[in-house]
Short mmCIF file of C-alpha atoms and ligand atoms in Angstrom, two decimals:
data_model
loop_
_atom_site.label_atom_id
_atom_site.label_comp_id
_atom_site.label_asym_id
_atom_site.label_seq_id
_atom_site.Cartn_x
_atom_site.Cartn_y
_atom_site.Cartn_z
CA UNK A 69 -66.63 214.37 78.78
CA UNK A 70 -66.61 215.18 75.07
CA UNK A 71 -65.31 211.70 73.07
CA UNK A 72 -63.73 211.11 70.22
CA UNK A 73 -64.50 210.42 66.90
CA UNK A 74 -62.38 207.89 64.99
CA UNK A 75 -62.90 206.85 60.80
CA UNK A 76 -61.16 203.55 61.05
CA UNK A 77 -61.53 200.15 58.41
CA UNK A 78 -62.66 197.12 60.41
CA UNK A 79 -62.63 194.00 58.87
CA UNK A 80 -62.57 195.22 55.31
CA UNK A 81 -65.65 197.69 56.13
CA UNK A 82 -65.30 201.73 56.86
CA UNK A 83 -66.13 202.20 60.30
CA UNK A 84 -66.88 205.19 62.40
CA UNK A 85 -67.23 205.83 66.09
CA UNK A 86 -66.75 207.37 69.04
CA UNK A 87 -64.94 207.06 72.60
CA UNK A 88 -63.71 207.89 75.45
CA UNK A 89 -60.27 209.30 75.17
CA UNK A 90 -59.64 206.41 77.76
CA UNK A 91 -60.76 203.68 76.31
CA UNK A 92 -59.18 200.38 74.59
CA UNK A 93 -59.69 199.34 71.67
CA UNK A 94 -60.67 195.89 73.00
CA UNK A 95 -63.41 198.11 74.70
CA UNK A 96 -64.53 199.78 71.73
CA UNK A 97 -64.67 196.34 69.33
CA UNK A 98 -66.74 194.17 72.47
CA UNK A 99 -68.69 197.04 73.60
CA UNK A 100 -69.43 199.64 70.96
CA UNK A 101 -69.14 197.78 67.90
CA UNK A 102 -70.53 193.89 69.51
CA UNK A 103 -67.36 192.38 68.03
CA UNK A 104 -67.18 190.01 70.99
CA UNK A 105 -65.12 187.41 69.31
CA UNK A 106 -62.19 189.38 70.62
CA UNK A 107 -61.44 188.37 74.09
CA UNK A 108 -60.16 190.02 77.22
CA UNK A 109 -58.36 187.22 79.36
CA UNK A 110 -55.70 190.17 81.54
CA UNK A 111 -56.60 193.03 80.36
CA UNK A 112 -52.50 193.75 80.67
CA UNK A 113 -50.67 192.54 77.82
CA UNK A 114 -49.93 189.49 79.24
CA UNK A 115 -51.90 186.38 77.63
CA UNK A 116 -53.17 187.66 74.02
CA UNK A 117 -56.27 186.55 74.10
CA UNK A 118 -57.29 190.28 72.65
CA UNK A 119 -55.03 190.05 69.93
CA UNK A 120 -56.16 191.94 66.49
CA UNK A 121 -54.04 192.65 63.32
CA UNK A 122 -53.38 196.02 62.96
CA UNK A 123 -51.81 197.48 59.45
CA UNK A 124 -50.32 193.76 58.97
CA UNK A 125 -49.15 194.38 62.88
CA UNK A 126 -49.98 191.92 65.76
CA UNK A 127 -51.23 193.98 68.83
CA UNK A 128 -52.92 193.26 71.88
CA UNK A 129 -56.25 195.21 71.85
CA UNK A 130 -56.74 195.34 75.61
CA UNK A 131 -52.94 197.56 75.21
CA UNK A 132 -54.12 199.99 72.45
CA UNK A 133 -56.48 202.86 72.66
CA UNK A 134 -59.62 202.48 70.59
CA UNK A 135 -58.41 206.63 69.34
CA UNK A 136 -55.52 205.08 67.99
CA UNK A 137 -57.60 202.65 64.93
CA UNK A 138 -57.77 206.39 63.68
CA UNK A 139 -57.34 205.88 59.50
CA UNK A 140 -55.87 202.25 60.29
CA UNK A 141 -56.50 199.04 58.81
CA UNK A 142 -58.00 196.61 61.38
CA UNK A 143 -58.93 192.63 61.30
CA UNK A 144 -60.60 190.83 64.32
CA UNK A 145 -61.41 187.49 64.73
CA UNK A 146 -64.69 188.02 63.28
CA UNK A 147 -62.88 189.51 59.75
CA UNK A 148 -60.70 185.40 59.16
CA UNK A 149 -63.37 184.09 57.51
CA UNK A 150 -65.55 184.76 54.47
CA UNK A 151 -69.45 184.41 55.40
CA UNK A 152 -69.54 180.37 55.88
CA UNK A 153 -66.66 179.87 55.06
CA UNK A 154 -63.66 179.88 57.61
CA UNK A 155 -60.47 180.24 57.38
CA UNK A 156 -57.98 177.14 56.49
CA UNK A 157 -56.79 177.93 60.26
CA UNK A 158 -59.72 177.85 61.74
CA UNK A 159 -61.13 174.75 59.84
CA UNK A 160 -57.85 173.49 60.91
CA UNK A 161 -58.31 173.72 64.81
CA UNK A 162 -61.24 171.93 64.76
CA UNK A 163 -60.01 169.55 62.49
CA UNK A 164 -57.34 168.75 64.99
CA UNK A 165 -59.07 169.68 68.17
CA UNK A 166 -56.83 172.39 68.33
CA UNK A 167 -59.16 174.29 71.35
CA UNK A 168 -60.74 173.38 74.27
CA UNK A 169 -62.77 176.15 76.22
CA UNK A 170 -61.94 178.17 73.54
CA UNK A 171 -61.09 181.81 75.25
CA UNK A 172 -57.56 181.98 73.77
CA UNK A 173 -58.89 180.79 70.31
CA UNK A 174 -59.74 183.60 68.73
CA UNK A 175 -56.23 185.51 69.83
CA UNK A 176 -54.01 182.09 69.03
CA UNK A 177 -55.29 182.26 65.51
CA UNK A 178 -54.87 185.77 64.91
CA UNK A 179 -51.90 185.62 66.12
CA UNK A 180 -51.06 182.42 64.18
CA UNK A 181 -52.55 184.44 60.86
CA UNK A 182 -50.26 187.24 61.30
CA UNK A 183 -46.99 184.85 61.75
CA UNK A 184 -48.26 183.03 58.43
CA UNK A 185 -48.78 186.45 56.69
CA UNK A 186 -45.04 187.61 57.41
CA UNK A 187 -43.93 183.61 57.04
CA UNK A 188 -45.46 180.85 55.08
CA UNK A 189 -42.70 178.69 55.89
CA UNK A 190 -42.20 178.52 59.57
CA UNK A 191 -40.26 176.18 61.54
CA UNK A 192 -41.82 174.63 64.87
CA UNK A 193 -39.51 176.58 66.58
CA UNK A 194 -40.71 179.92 65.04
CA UNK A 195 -44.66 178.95 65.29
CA UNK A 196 -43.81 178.61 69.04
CA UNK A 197 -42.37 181.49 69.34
CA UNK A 198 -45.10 183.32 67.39
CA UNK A 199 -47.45 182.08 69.82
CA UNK A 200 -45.62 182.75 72.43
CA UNK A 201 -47.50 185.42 73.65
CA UNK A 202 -50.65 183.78 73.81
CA UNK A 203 -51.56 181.58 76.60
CA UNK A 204 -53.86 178.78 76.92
CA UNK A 205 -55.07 176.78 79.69
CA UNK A 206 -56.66 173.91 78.27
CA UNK A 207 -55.05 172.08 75.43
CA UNK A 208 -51.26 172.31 76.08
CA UNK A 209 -50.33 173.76 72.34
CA UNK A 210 -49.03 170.69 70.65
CA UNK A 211 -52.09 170.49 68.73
CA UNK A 212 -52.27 174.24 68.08
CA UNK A 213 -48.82 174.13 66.99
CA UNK A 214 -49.30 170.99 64.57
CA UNK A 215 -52.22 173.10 63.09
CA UNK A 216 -50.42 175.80 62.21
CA UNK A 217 -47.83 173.48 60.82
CA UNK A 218 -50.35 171.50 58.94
CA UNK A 219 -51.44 174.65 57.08
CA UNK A 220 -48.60 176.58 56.32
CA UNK A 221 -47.37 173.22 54.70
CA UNK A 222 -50.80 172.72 52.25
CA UNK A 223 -50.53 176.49 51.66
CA UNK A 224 -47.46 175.59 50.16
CA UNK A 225 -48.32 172.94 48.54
CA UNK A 226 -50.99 175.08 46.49
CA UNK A 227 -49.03 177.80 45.80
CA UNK A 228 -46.77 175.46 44.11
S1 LIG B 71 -56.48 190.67 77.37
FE1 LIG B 71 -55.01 191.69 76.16
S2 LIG B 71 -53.20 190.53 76.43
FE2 LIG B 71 -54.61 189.62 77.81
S1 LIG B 72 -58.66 176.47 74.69
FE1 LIG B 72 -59.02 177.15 76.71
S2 LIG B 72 -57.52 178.67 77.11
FE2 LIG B 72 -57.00 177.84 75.18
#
């Protein structure tokens, strides 16, 4: 079967490949590009685990096709922090123990990125909601939740 070829930007970096007309784009980041910080937890849509940022849109990886990256702008997991150092959300989880077994970590926070992005001043209500579509098993969000918090409000503070 004859694939496709896709020019994309991933993580800041031109990137070219190919697949299957088929397959997702949470196929083509784990298994043709090794960006396994992405993770597949349904493989449906359903618990976000795969999310990615897509032209400054949240989307579940496991629900695109990897075709459709085609002259789009793309950030993983692996494209939050700069070399060493991470991310004031990620430093932030494990500041607050914000993850357990870690599976939905990489989705919560790209999906917690993207709600700061479009809203630096969130309400708890509205970072629970923005997380709403990613599940986690193991720490009960309160402390994911305060984490987001916690940063939005020193982002503030040093953009004053
Ligand atoms: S793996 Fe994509 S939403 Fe669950
Ligand atoms: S830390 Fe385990 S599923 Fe969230």
């Amino acid at each position: 079967m004859s694939k496709t070829h896709v020019t994309t930007t991933i993580n800041g970096e031109p990137t070219e490949y190919l697949c299957e007309a088929s397959q997702s784009m949470l196929d083509v980041l784990r298994d043709e590009l090794d960006l396994t910080g992405t993770k597949e937890g349904c493989g449906s849509g359903d618990c976000g685990a795969c999310s990615i940022i897509v032209d400054d849109r949240l989307v579940c990886a496991c629900l695109m096709l990897g075709a459709e990256a085609e002259g789009r702008r793309v950030l993983t997991i692996e494209g939050m922090s700069h070399g060493d150092k991470l991310h004031p959300l990620q430093q932030k989880f494990i500041e607050m123990a914000a993850l357990q077994c870690g599976v939905c970590t990489p989705g919560m926070l790209i999906a917690a990125k993207a709600l700061l992005d479009r809203n630096p001043n969130p309400s708890e209500t509205e970072v629970r909601f923005g997380l709403a579509g990613n599940l986690c098993r193991c720490t009960g969000y309160d402390k994911i939740v305060r984490a987001v918090l916690d940063v939005a409000a020193e982002q503030r503070e040093t953009t004053r």
